[in-house]
Amino acid sequence: MPMNLSHQSIQSIEELVLDALSRVCLSDGGPDVVSAGQVYDVVATGGAVRILLDPEHLAEDQQEALAEAITPLVESLPGVERAVVKPRPRSIAQRDSLPGIRHVVGVHSGKGGVGKSTLTVNLAVALAQQGYAVGLLDADVYGPSAPTLLGVSGRAEATAAGDRIEPREAFGVRMMSIGLLLPEEQALIWRGSLIDQGLPQLFHDVAWGELDILLVDLPPGTSDVHIAVAQSVALSGVITVTSPGQVAIDDVRRGLEMFADLAVPCLGLVENMAGVACRQCGHVGALFGAGGARELADLTGLPLLASLPFMPRVAVGSDDGSPVAREHTGVGAPFHELAGRIAAGLKLEQVQEQQTEVVL
């Protein structure tokens, strides 16, 4: 079952749908469609529910008949506004869990310029500060920025055995980025087979070790990169970052639809740049729009995990390679609160926080 963060209604809708489908059989005396594996997964985004059928356990003519039978059944259930029944993409059946890594979580945005990478880095640092074993894979192949944000330079090296790539470490976070595999200033055009072959290597050929969570900084929008990541590894879910404006919200909704089609649940929304405070008078102005993420959360039923204002010190720390989440208080506090919510939602074991705090 997909995992959701502290939002019981979404989980209960999925359970309700599966319970109803477990009483549907294609033939008299035969197994129900759930226990027979004919229903691959159920992903609910508020009242919109996707039922993904498994073509390996269901003939093509049976898929259409089953969809016609269960659509009205599912749409009659409490809390379900719309049911979409479709076969799962054939490519996602073979995705593997990464040995030693408990959770792989993507961080995604519908459009660029909303601070997704900066948030991902600070979230990773906050989780590491709280004592979790954290990895960060910079899969934003069109604009890798994690090395700059973490103050890491140079090129990645092979392990002593020479068979894998050694991740770099900064602020307690193990990090790998395509930016560490290319000479500086060199551009690389990612498309087609390079994405299909290169991205899995960033997951499987890096010596990550034992991790509680591996955060994956995904490119903005929807592309072959997102599909390749979803095919390469079993994701616990994605965290979606948006700014409050309508354009960003519209793009986010398209991203949510894409991940639902790939049987990847959204763990929650993070609204970034939710207002800017005047340094002189303290007035908060909505330079990037207002209320969009809350409206989207209400519409989809997804939890709004955090609403973060634009903070100049965050931008300065990003350019300097000094993430503000090194601090537990002040501008670093919101990232630690967000980290706590995500750790609780993923049921990571409570550990002793590292109390070392750096004040910039």
PDB file of C-alpha atoms in Angstrom, residues 69-346:
ATOM      1  CA  ALA A  69     -17.595  -3.184 -13.589  1.00  0.00           C
ATOM      2  CA  ILE A  70     -15.595  -1.531 -10.830  1.00  0.00           C
ATOM      3  CA  THR A  71     -15.751   2.133 -11.860  1.00  0.00           C
ATOM      4  CA  PRO A  72     -19.341   2.687 -10.643  1.00  0.00           C
ATOM      5  CA  LEU A  73     -18.619   0.550  -7.573  1.00  0.00           C
ATOM      6  CA  VAL A  74     -15.611   2.650  -6.560  1.00  0.00           C
ATOM      7  CA  GLU A  75     -17.333   5.953  -7.337  1.00  0.00           C
ATOM      8  CA  SER A  76     -20.212   4.951  -5.049  1.00  0.00           C
ATOM      9  CA  LEU A  77     -17.878   4.722  -2.044  1.00  0.00           C
ATOM     10  CA  PRO A  78     -17.822   7.546   0.537  1.00  0.00           C
ATOM     11  CA  GLY A  79     -15.159  10.153  -0.186  1.00  0.00           C
ATOM     12  CA  VAL A  80     -14.540   9.041  -3.777  1.00  0.00           C
ATOM     13  CA  GLU A  81     -15.375  11.711  -6.342  1.00  0.00           C
ATOM     14  CA  ARG A  82     -13.750  10.194  -9.409  1.00  0.00           C
ATOM     15  CA  ALA A  83     -12.306   6.793 -10.263  1.00  0.00           C
ATOM     16  CA  VAL A  84      -9.749   6.198 -12.991  1.00  0.00           C
ATOM     17  CA  VAL A  85      -9.131   2.555 -13.900  1.00  0.00           C
ATOM     18  CA  LYS A  86      -6.192   1.847 -16.190  1.00  0.00           C
ATOM     19  CA  PRO A  87      -3.375  -0.672 -16.634  1.00  0.00           C
ATOM     20  CA  ARG A  88      -0.156   0.088 -14.853  1.00  0.00           C
ATOM     21  CA  PRO A  89       2.830   0.934 -17.030  1.00  0.00           C
ATOM     22  CA  ARG A  90       4.578  -2.347 -17.787  1.00  0.00           C
ATOM     23  CA  SER A  91       7.942  -0.809 -16.950  1.00  0.00           C
ATOM     24  CA  ILE A  92       7.323  -0.240 -13.240  1.00  0.00           C
ATOM     25  CA  ALA A  93       6.839  -3.890 -12.271  1.00  0.00           C
ATOM     26  CA  GLN A  94      10.571  -4.612 -12.023  1.00  0.00           C
ATOM     27  CA  ARG A  95      11.664  -1.689  -9.859  1.00  0.00           C
ATOM     28  CA  ASP A  96      13.740  -2.770  -6.890  1.00  0.00           C
ATOM     29  CA  SER A  97      14.330  -1.630  -3.364  1.00  0.00           C
ATOM     30  CA  LEU A  98      17.862  -0.377  -2.758  1.00  0.00           C
ATOM     31  CA  PRO A  99      19.749  -2.629  -0.320  1.00  0.00           C
ATOM     32  CA  GLY A 100      20.298  -0.955   3.045  1.00  0.00           C
ATOM     33  CA  ILE A 101      18.065   2.040   2.302  1.00  0.00           C
ATOM     34  CA  ARG A 102      14.776   2.156   4.172  1.00  0.00           C
ATOM     35  CA  HIS A 103      13.030   4.889   2.212  1.00  0.00           C
ATOM     36  CA  VAL A 104      13.637   6.604  -1.119  1.00  0.00           C
ATOM     37  CA  VAL A 105      11.682   9.852  -1.371  1.00  0.00           C
ATOM     38  CA  GLY A 106      11.580  12.128  -4.391  1.00  0.00           C
ATOM     39  CA  VAL A 107      11.320  15.906  -4.087  1.00  0.00           C
ATOM     40  CA  HIS A 108       9.505  17.397  -7.046  1.00  0.00           C
ATOM     41  CA  SER A 109       8.109  20.688  -8.284  1.00  0.00           C
ATOM     42  CA  GLY A 110       5.742  21.412 -11.117  1.00  0.00           C
ATOM     43  CA  LYS A 111       7.901  24.276 -12.376  1.00  0.00           C
ATOM     44  CA  GLY A 112      11.367  25.660 -11.820  1.00  0.00           C
ATOM     45  CA  GLY A 113      12.277  28.601  -9.642  1.00  0.00           C
ATOM     46  CA  VAL A 114      10.288  27.613  -6.560  1.00  0.00           C
ATOM     47  CA  GLY A 115      13.307  26.739  -4.398  1.00  0.00           C
ATOM     48  CA  LYS A 116      12.985  22.956  -4.649  1.00  0.00           C
ATOM     49  CA  SER A 117      16.712  22.156  -4.571  1.00  0.00           C
ATOM     50  CA  THR A 118      17.409  24.576  -1.729  1.00  0.00           C
ATOM     51  CA  LEU A 119      14.585  23.039   0.268  1.00  0.00           C
ATOM     52  CA  THR A 120      15.803  19.492  -0.485  1.00  0.00           C
ATOM     53  CA  VAL A 121      19.316  20.263   0.733  1.00  0.00           C
ATOM     54  CA  ASN A 122      18.114  21.947   3.923  1.00  0.00           C
ATOM     55  CA  LEU A 123      15.681  19.109   4.590  1.00  0.00           C
ATOM     56  CA  ALA A 124      18.501  16.581   4.183  1.00  0.00           C
ATOM     57  CA  VAL A 125      20.754  18.545   6.546  1.00  0.00           C
ATOM     58  CA  ALA A 126      17.954  18.882   9.112  1.00  0.00           C
ATOM     59  CA  LEU A 127      17.291  15.130   9.039  1.00  0.00           C
ATOM     60  CA  ALA A 128      21.021  14.452   9.468  1.00  0.00           C
ATOM     61  CA  GLN A 129      21.179  16.928  12.359  1.00  0.00           C
ATOM     62  CA  GLN A 130      18.370  14.981  14.006  1.00  0.00           C
ATOM     63  CA  GLY A 131      20.503  11.852  13.863  1.00  0.00           C
ATOM     64  CA  TYR A 132      19.149  10.023  10.835  1.00  0.00           C
ATOM     65  CA  ALA A 133      21.382   8.441   8.205  1.00  0.00           C
ATOM     66  CA  VAL A 134      20.617  10.564   5.144  1.00  0.00           C
ATOM     67  CA  GLY A 135      21.600  10.442   1.502  1.00  0.00           C
ATOM     68  CA  LEU A 136      20.915  12.999  -1.217  1.00  0.00           C
ATOM     69  CA  LEU A 137      20.883  12.123  -4.903  1.00  0.00           C
ATOM     70  CA  ASP A 138      20.897  15.189  -7.141  1.00  0.00           C
ATOM     71  CA  ALA A 139      18.904  13.797 -10.087  1.00  0.00           C
ATOM     72  CA  ASP A 140      18.140  17.237 -11.493  1.00  0.00           C
ATOM     73  CA  VAL A 141      20.281  16.375 -14.491  1.00  0.00           C
ATOM     74  CA  TYR A 142      19.426  19.592 -16.329  1.00  0.00           C
ATOM     75  CA  GLY A 143      20.714  21.825 -13.545  1.00  0.00           C
ATOM     76  CA  PRO A 144      22.591  19.963 -10.792  1.00  0.00           C
ATOM     77  CA  SER A 145      22.985  22.334  -7.867  1.00  0.00           C
ATOM     78  CA  ALA A 146      23.551  20.167  -4.784  1.00  0.00           C
ATOM     79  CA  PRO A 147      27.373  20.529  -4.898  1.00  0.00           C
ATOM     80  CA  THR A 148      27.064  24.326  -4.765  1.00  0.00           C
ATOM     81  CA  LEU A 149      24.358  24.264  -2.092  1.00  0.00           C
ATOM     82  CA  LEU A 150      26.467  21.965   0.103  1.00  0.00           C
ATOM     83  CA  GLY A 151      29.807  23.626  -0.647  1.00  0.00           C
ATOM     84  CA  VAL A 152      31.249  20.512  -2.316  1.00  0.00           C
ATOM     85  CA  SER A 153      33.694  20.777  -5.219  1.00  0.00           C
ATOM     86  CA  GLY A 154      35.912  18.459  -7.197  1.00  0.00           C
ATOM     87  CA  ARG A 155      35.019  15.195  -8.841  1.00  0.00           C
ATOM     88  CA  ALA A 156      33.619  12.011  -7.369  1.00  0.00           C
ATOM     89  CA  GLU A 157      36.047   9.139  -6.894  1.00  0.00           C
ATOM     90  CA  ALA A 158      35.715   5.374  -6.988  1.00  0.00           C
ATOM     91  CA  THR A 159      35.669   3.294  -3.834  1.00  0.00           C
ATOM     92  CA  ALA A 160      38.832   1.526  -2.691  1.00  0.00           C
ATOM     93  CA  ALA A 161      37.630  -1.648  -4.384  1.00  0.00           C
ATOM     94  CA  GLY A 162      37.134   0.319  -7.572  1.00  0.00           C
ATOM     95  CA  ASP A 163      33.705  -1.132  -8.312  1.00  0.00           C
ATOM     96  CA  ARG A 164      31.436   1.683  -7.127  1.00  0.00           C
ATOM     97  CA  ILE A 165      31.338   5.460  -6.717  1.00  0.00           C
ATOM     98  CA  GLU A 166      32.057   6.962  -3.315  1.00  0.00           C
ATOM     99  CA  PRO A 167      29.474   9.566  -2.298  1.00  0.00           C
ATOM    100  CA  ARG A 168      30.727  12.869  -0.951  1.00  0.00           C
ATOM    101  CA  GLU A 169      29.692  13.918   2.535  1.00  0.00           C
ATOM    102  CA  ALA A 170      28.808  17.361   3.857  1.00  0.00           C
ATOM    103  CA  PHE A 171      26.997  18.327   7.064  1.00  0.00           C
ATOM    104  CA  GLY A 172      26.331  14.639   7.750  1.00  0.00           C
ATOM    105  CA  VAL A 173      24.650  14.068   4.366  1.00  0.00           C
ATOM    106  CA  ARG A 174      25.997  11.551   1.828  1.00  0.00           C
ATOM    107  CA  MET A 175      25.569  13.174  -1.559  1.00  0.00           C
ATOM    108  CA  MET A 176      25.992  12.277  -5.204  1.00  0.00           C
ATOM    109  CA  SER A 177      25.326  14.502  -8.194  1.00  0.00           C
ATOM    110  CA  ILE A 178      25.912  14.346 -11.916  1.00  0.00           C
ATOM    111  CA  GLY A 179      27.704  17.632 -11.287  1.00  0.00           C
ATOM    112  CA  LEU A 180      30.475  15.647  -9.547  1.00  0.00           C
ATOM    113  CA  LEU A 181      30.959  13.342 -12.528  1.00  0.00           C
ATOM    114  CA  LEU A 182      31.528  15.983 -15.205  1.00  0.00           C
ATOM    115  CA  PRO A 183      34.329  18.495 -15.704  1.00  0.00           C
ATOM    116  CA  GLU A 184      33.300  21.971 -14.614  1.00  0.00           C
ATOM    117  CA  GLU A 185      31.615  24.085 -17.281  1.00  0.00           C
ATOM    118  CA  GLN A 186      30.853  21.026 -19.410  1.00  0.00           C
ATOM    119  CA  ALA A 187      27.243  20.622 -20.466  1.00  0.00           C
ATOM    120  CA  LEU A 188      25.628  17.244 -20.981  1.00  0.00           C
ATOM    121  CA  ILE A 189      22.501  16.696 -23.026  1.00  0.00           C
ATOM    122  CA  TRP A 190      20.357  14.111 -21.239  1.00  0.00           C
ATOM    123  CA  ARG A 191      17.867  12.315 -23.395  1.00  0.00           C
ATOM    124  CA  GLY A 192      16.734   8.881 -24.510  1.00  0.00           C
ATOM    125  CA  SER A 193      19.038   5.990 -23.688  1.00  0.00           C
ATOM    126  CA  LEU A 194      21.399   8.157 -21.622  1.00  0.00           C
ATOM    127  CA  ILE A 195      18.582   8.813 -19.145  1.00  0.00           C
ATOM    128  CA  ASP A 196      17.462   5.183 -19.181  1.00  0.00           C
ATOM    129  CA  GLN A 197      20.992   3.892 -18.533  1.00  0.00           C
ATOM    130  CA  GLY A 198      22.644   6.720 -16.635  1.00  0.00           C
ATOM    131  CA  LEU A 199      20.060   7.420 -13.931  1.00  0.00           C
ATOM    132  CA  PRO A 200      19.847   3.828 -12.631  1.00  0.00           C
ATOM    133  CA  GLN A 201      23.624   3.915 -12.198  1.00  0.00           C
ATOM    134  CA  LEU A 202      23.320   6.897  -9.863  1.00  0.00           C
ATOM    135  CA  PHE A 203      21.121   4.737  -7.651  1.00  0.00           C
ATOM    136  CA  HIS A 204      22.795   1.344  -7.911  1.00  0.00           C
ATOM    137  CA  ASP A 205      26.479   2.128  -8.522  1.00  0.00           C
ATOM    138  CA  VAL A 206      26.953   4.538  -5.611  1.00  0.00           C
ATOM    139  CA  ALA A 207      28.162   3.124  -2.286  1.00  0.00           C
ATOM    140  CA  TRP A 208      25.356   4.667  -0.221  1.00  0.00           C
ATOM    141  CA  GLY A 209      25.719   2.301   2.737  1.00  0.00           C
ATOM    142  CA  GLU A 210      22.945   2.016   5.321  1.00  0.00           C
ATOM    143  CA  LEU A 211      20.490   4.913   5.095  1.00  0.00           C
ATOM    144  CA  ASP A 212      17.251   5.773   6.820  1.00  0.00           C
ATOM    145  CA  ILE A 213      16.222   7.938   3.879  1.00  0.00           C
ATOM    146  CA  LEU A 214      17.563   8.838   0.448  1.00  0.00           C
ATOM    147  CA  LEU A 215      16.163  12.115  -0.847  1.00  0.00           C
ATOM    148  CA  VAL A 216      16.115  12.462  -4.627  1.00  0.00           C
ATOM    149  CA  ASP A 217      16.110  16.001  -6.013  1.00  0.00           C
ATOM    150  CA  LEU A 218      14.106  15.622  -9.239  1.00  0.00           C
ATOM    151  CA  PRO A 219      13.979  18.083 -12.130  1.00  0.00           C
ATOM    152  CA  PRO A 220      10.960  20.392 -12.276  1.00  0.00           C
ATOM    153  CA  GLY A 221       8.061  19.514 -14.526  1.00  0.00           C
ATOM    154  CA  THR A 222       7.312  16.117 -16.040  1.00  0.00           C
ATOM    155  CA  SER A 223       9.839  14.316 -18.208  1.00  0.00           C
ATOM    156  CA  ASP A 224      11.604  11.072 -19.050  1.00  0.00           C
ATOM    157  CA  VAL A 225      13.779  11.611 -15.980  1.00  0.00           C
ATOM    158  CA  HIS A 226      10.815  11.206 -13.636  1.00  0.00           C
ATOM    159  CA  ILE A 227       9.664   8.078 -15.421  1.00  0.00           C
ATOM    160  CA  ALA A 228      13.188   6.633 -15.359  1.00  0.00           C
ATOM    161  CA  VAL A 229      13.489   7.258 -11.606  1.00  0.00           C
ATOM    162  CA  ALA A 230      10.092   5.663 -10.934  1.00  0.00           C
ATOM    163  CA  GLN A 231      11.154   2.665 -13.020  1.00  0.00           C
ATOM    164  CA  SER A 232      14.580   2.341 -11.387  1.00  0.00           C
ATOM    165  CA  VAL A 233      13.691   2.192  -7.721  1.00  0.00           C
ATOM    166  CA  ALA A 234      10.730   1.672  -5.425  1.00  0.00           C
ATOM    167  CA  LEU A 235       9.819   5.140  -4.142  1.00  0.00           C
ATOM    168  CA  SER A 236       8.070   5.531  -0.802  1.00  0.00           C
ATOM    169  CA  GLY A 237       6.543   8.652  -2.330  1.00  0.00           C
ATOM    170  CA  VAL A 238       7.252  12.199  -3.426  1.00  0.00           C
ATOM    171  CA  ILE A 239       7.184  15.529  -1.636  1.00  0.00           C
ATOM    172  CA  THR A 240       5.858  18.249  -3.919  1.00  0.00           C
ATOM    173  CA  VAL A 241       7.220  21.802  -3.620  1.00  0.00           C
ATOM    174  CA  THR A 242       5.298  24.760  -4.987  1.00  0.00           C
ATOM    175  CA  SER A 243       5.088  28.513  -4.694  1.00  0.00           C
ATOM    176  CA  PRO A 244       1.682  30.031  -3.853  1.00  0.00           C
ATOM    177  CA  GLY A 245       0.905  31.388  -7.348  1.00  0.00           C
ATOM    178  CA  GLN A 246      -1.617  29.857  -9.713  1.00  0.00           C
ATOM    179  CA  VAL A 247       0.864  29.032 -12.489  1.00  0.00           C
ATOM    180  CA  ALA A 248       2.961  26.906 -10.119  1.00  0.00           C
ATOM    181  CA  ILE A 249      -0.157  25.238  -8.700  1.00  0.00           C
ATOM    182  CA  ASP A 250      -1.395  24.270 -12.171  1.00  0.00           C
ATOM    183  CA  ASP A 251       1.956  22.653 -12.955  1.00  0.00           C
ATOM    184  CA  VAL A 252       1.932  20.807  -9.630  1.00  0.00           C
ATOM    185  CA  ARG A 253      -1.403  19.212 -10.430  1.00  0.00           C
ATOM    186  CA  ARG A 254       0.014  17.803 -13.671  1.00  0.00           C
ATOM    187  CA  GLY A 255       2.934  16.359 -11.719  1.00  0.00           C
ATOM    188  CA  LEU A 256       0.609  14.731  -9.199  1.00  0.00           C
ATOM    189  CA  GLU A 257      -1.298  13.066 -12.035  1.00  0.00           C
ATOM    190  CA  MET A 258       1.939  11.729 -13.542  1.00  0.00           C
ATOM    191  CA  PHE A 259       3.163  10.184 -10.295  1.00  0.00           C
ATOM    192  CA  ALA A 260      -0.241   8.659  -9.559  1.00  0.00           C
ATOM    193  CA  ASP A 261      -0.103   6.966 -12.965  1.00  0.00           C
ATOM    194  CA  LEU A 262       3.259   5.497 -11.918  1.00  0.00           C
ATOM    195  CA  ALA A 263       1.812   4.213  -8.607  1.00  0.00           C
ATOM    196  CA  VAL A 264       3.886   6.723  -6.615  1.00  0.00           C
ATOM    197  CA  PRO A 265       1.908   8.518  -3.887  1.00  0.00           C
ATOM    198  CA  CYS A 266       2.426  12.143  -2.922  1.00  0.00           C
ATOM    199  CA  LEU A 267       3.399  12.368   0.735  1.00  0.00           C
ATOM    200  CA  GLY A 268       2.421  16.020   1.005  1.00  0.00           C
ATOM    201  CA  LEU A 269       2.848  19.561  -0.256  1.00  0.00           C
ATOM    202  CA  VAL A 270       5.392  22.180   0.778  1.00  0.00           C
ATOM    203  CA  GLU A 271       4.636  25.803  -0.043  1.00  0.00           C
ATOM    204  CA  ASN A 272       7.816  27.783  -0.525  1.00  0.00           C
ATOM    205  CA  MET A 273       8.210  31.576  -0.846  1.00  0.00           C
ATOM    206  CA  ALA A 274       4.916  32.084   0.972  1.00  0.00           C
ATOM    207  CA  GLY A 275       5.391  35.813   1.458  1.00  0.00           C
ATOM    208  CA  VAL A 276       8.377  38.087   1.995  1.00  0.00           C
ATOM    209  CA  ALA A 277       8.888  40.025   5.226  1.00  0.00           C
ATOM    210  CA  CYS A 278      10.079  43.635   5.021  1.00  0.00           C
ATOM    211  CA  ARG A 279      13.311  44.049   6.987  1.00  0.00           C
ATOM    212  CA  GLN A 280      12.312  47.536   8.147  1.00  0.00           C
ATOM    213  CA  CYS A 281       8.651  47.224   9.167  1.00  0.00           C
ATOM    214  CA  GLY A 282       8.085  43.468   9.261  1.00  0.00           C
ATOM    215  CA  HIS A 283       5.122  43.601   6.884  1.00  0.00           C
ATOM    216  CA  VAL A 284       4.732  40.350   4.933  1.00  0.00           C
ATOM    217  CA  GLY A 285       3.964  40.881   1.256  1.00  0.00           C
ATOM    218  CA  ALA A 286       2.644  38.163  -1.055  1.00  0.00           C
ATOM    219  CA  LEU A 287       5.048  38.781  -3.922  1.00  0.00           C
ATOM    220  CA  PHE A 288       4.617  35.261  -5.296  1.00  0.00           C
ATOM    221  CA  GLY A 289       0.856  34.891  -4.865  1.00  0.00           C
ATOM    222  CA  ALA A 290      -1.090  33.687  -1.851  1.00  0.00           C
ATOM    223  CA  GLY A 291      -3.184  30.746  -0.740  1.00  0.00           C
ATOM    224  CA  GLY A 292      -2.557  28.463  -3.697  1.00  0.00           C
ATOM    225  CA  ALA A 293      -1.028  25.576  -1.776  1.00  0.00           C
ATOM    226  CA  ARG A 294      -3.759  25.602   0.866  1.00  0.00           C
ATOM    227  CA  GLU A 295      -6.420  25.533  -1.848  1.00  0.00           C
ATOM    228  CA  LEU A 296      -4.623  22.648  -3.561  1.00  0.00           C
ATOM    229  CA  ALA A 297      -4.331  20.771  -0.272  1.00  0.00           C
ATOM    230  CA  ASP A 298      -8.055  21.216   0.348  1.00  0.00           C
ATOM    231  CA  LEU A 299      -8.858  20.135  -3.206  1.00  0.00           C
ATOM    232  CA  THR A 300      -6.658  17.033  -3.273  1.00  0.00           C
ATOM    233  CA  GLY A 301      -6.817  16.025   0.375  1.00  0.00           C
ATOM    234  CA  LEU A 302      -3.016  16.033   0.580  1.00  0.00           C
ATOM    235  CA  PRO A 303      -1.418  17.411   3.746  1.00  0.00           C
ATOM    236  CA  LEU A 304       0.252  20.815   3.587  1.00  0.00           C
ATOM    237  CA  LEU A 305       3.465  19.891   5.387  1.00  0.00           C
ATOM    238  CA  ALA A 306       4.920  23.398   5.604  1.00  0.00           C
ATOM    239  CA  SER A 307       4.403  26.946   4.393  1.00  0.00           C
ATOM    240  CA  LEU A 308       7.769  28.689   4.275  1.00  0.00           C
ATOM    241  CA  PRO A 309       8.324  32.408   3.638  1.00  0.00           C
ATOM    242  CA  PHE A 310      11.143  33.688   1.487  1.00  0.00           C
ATOM    243  CA  MET A 311      14.089  34.190   3.854  1.00  0.00           C
ATOM    244  CA  PRO A 312      17.123  36.107   2.551  1.00  0.00           C
ATOM    245  CA  ARG A 313      19.495  34.169   4.836  1.00  0.00           C
ATOM    246  CA  VAL A 314      18.415  30.947   3.155  1.00  0.00           C
ATOM    247  CA  ALA A 315      19.400  32.382  -0.224  1.00  0.00           C
ATOM    248  CA  VAL A 316      22.728  33.658   1.124  1.00  0.00           C
ATOM    249  CA  GLY A 317      23.484  30.301   2.733  1.00  0.00           C
ATOM    250  CA  SER A 318      22.675  28.536  -0.518  1.00  0.00           C
ATOM    251  CA  ASP A 319      25.167  30.617  -2.490  1.00  0.00           C
ATOM    252  CA  ASP A 320      27.806  30.158   0.219  1.00  0.00           C
ATOM    253  CA  GLY A 321      27.318  26.399   0.550  1.00  0.00           C
ATOM    254  CA  SER A 322      26.209  26.856   4.167  1.00  0.00           C
ATOM    255  CA  PRO A 323      22.678  25.434   4.596  1.00  0.00           C
ATOM    256  CA  VAL A 324      20.743  27.258   7.322  1.00  0.00           C
ATOM    257  CA  ALA A 325      19.368  23.937   8.575  1.00  0.00           C
ATOM    258  CA  ARG A 326      22.664  23.539  10.430  1.00  0.00           C
ATOM    259  CA  GLU A 327      20.851  25.668  12.999  1.00  0.00           C
ATOM    260  CA  HIS A 328      18.020  24.156  15.038  1.00  0.00           C
ATOM    261  CA  THR A 329      16.581  27.590  15.787  1.00  0.00           C
ATOM    262  CA  GLY A 330      15.973  30.821  13.892  1.00  0.00           C
ATOM    263  CA  VAL A 331      15.814  30.448  10.120  1.00  0.00           C
ATOM    264  CA  GLY A 332      16.750  26.780  10.433  1.00  0.00           C
ATOM    265  CA  ALA A 333      13.794  25.913  12.664  1.00  0.00           C
ATOM    266  CA  PRO A 334      11.153  25.527   9.897  1.00  0.00           C
ATOM    267  CA  PHE A 335      13.290  22.940   8.130  1.00  0.00           C
ATOM    268  CA  HIS A 336      13.672  20.957  11.342  1.00  0.00           C
ATOM    269  CA  GLU A 337       9.921  21.058  11.881  1.00  0.00           C
ATOM    270  CA  LEU A 338       9.382  19.792   8.346  1.00  0.00           C
ATOM    271  CA  ALA A 339      11.997  17.079   8.860  1.00  0.00           C
ATOM    272  CA  GLY A 340      10.205  15.967  12.011  1.00  0.00           C
ATOM    273  CA  ARG A 341       6.879  15.658  10.189  1.00  0.00           C
ATOM    274  CA  ILE A 342       8.401  13.632   7.372  1.00  0.00           C
ATOM    275  CA  ALA A 343      10.308  11.344   9.749  1.00  0.00           C
ATOM    276  CA  ALA A 344       7.131  10.731  11.744  1.00  0.00           C
ATOM    277  CA  GLY A 345       5.078  10.050   8.619  1.00  0.00           C
ATOM    278  CA  LEU A 346       7.638   7.533   7.360  1.00  0.00           C
TER     279      LEU A 346
END
